[in-house]
Amino acid sequence: MRTRKLTAGLTMALLFGLVLFDQAQSGGLNRFDAPPLIAWGSGQAAGGAHCAALPQ
């Protein structure tokens, strides 16, 4: 049981550290330049994923 708690604690500390590192290194989000989270009916083509590379 002690090993499980140690492993879980180290995993959570690593994840928390990675999130903090990412937030510290990334720039601020420009919400006016960001793509919409949900673009239903916007007319924008899908992009950035393997499912967006379908043949025309």
mmCIF file of C-alpha atoms in Angstrom, residues 2-23:
data_model
loop_
_atom_site.group_PDB
_atom_site.id
_atom_site.type_symbol
_atom_site.label_atom_id
_atom_site.label_comp_id
_atom_site.label_asym_id
_atom_site.label_seq_id
_atom_site.Cartn_x
_atom_site.Cartn_y
_atom_site.Cartn_z
ATOM 1 C CA ARG A 2 2.906 2.340 0.726
ATOM 2 C CA THR A 3 4.313 1.856 -2.787
ATOM 3 C CA ARG A 4 0.962 2.689 -4.372
ATOM 4 C CA LYS A 5 0.674 5.959 -2.442
ATOM 5 C CA LEU A 6 4.260 6.863 -3.302
ATOM 6 C CA THR A 7 3.719 6.147 -6.996
ATOM 7 C CA ALA A 8 0.455 8.097 -7.068
ATOM 8 C CA GLY A 9 2.040 11.026 -5.254
ATOM 9 C CA LEU A 10 5.033 11.141 -7.581
ATOM 10 C CA THR A 11 2.775 10.913 -10.632
ATOM 11 C CA MET A 12 0.583 13.766 -9.429
ATOM 12 C CA ALA A 13 3.640 15.878 -8.584
ATOM 13 C CA LEU A 14 5.072 15.254 -12.060
ATOM 14 C CA LEU A 15 1.803 16.181 -13.775
ATOM 15 C CA PHE A 16 1.433 19.309 -11.639
ATOM 16 C CA GLY A 17 5.031 20.265 -12.411
ATOM 17 C CA LEU A 18 4.502 19.794 -16.145
ATOM 18 C CA VAL A 19 1.385 21.971 -16.086
ATOM 19 C CA LEU A 20 3.227 24.688 -14.157
ATOM 20 C CA PHE A 21 6.184 24.516 -16.566
ATOM 21 C CA ASP A 22 3.875 24.740 -19.577
ATOM 22 C CA GLN A 23 2.019 27.728 -18.147
#
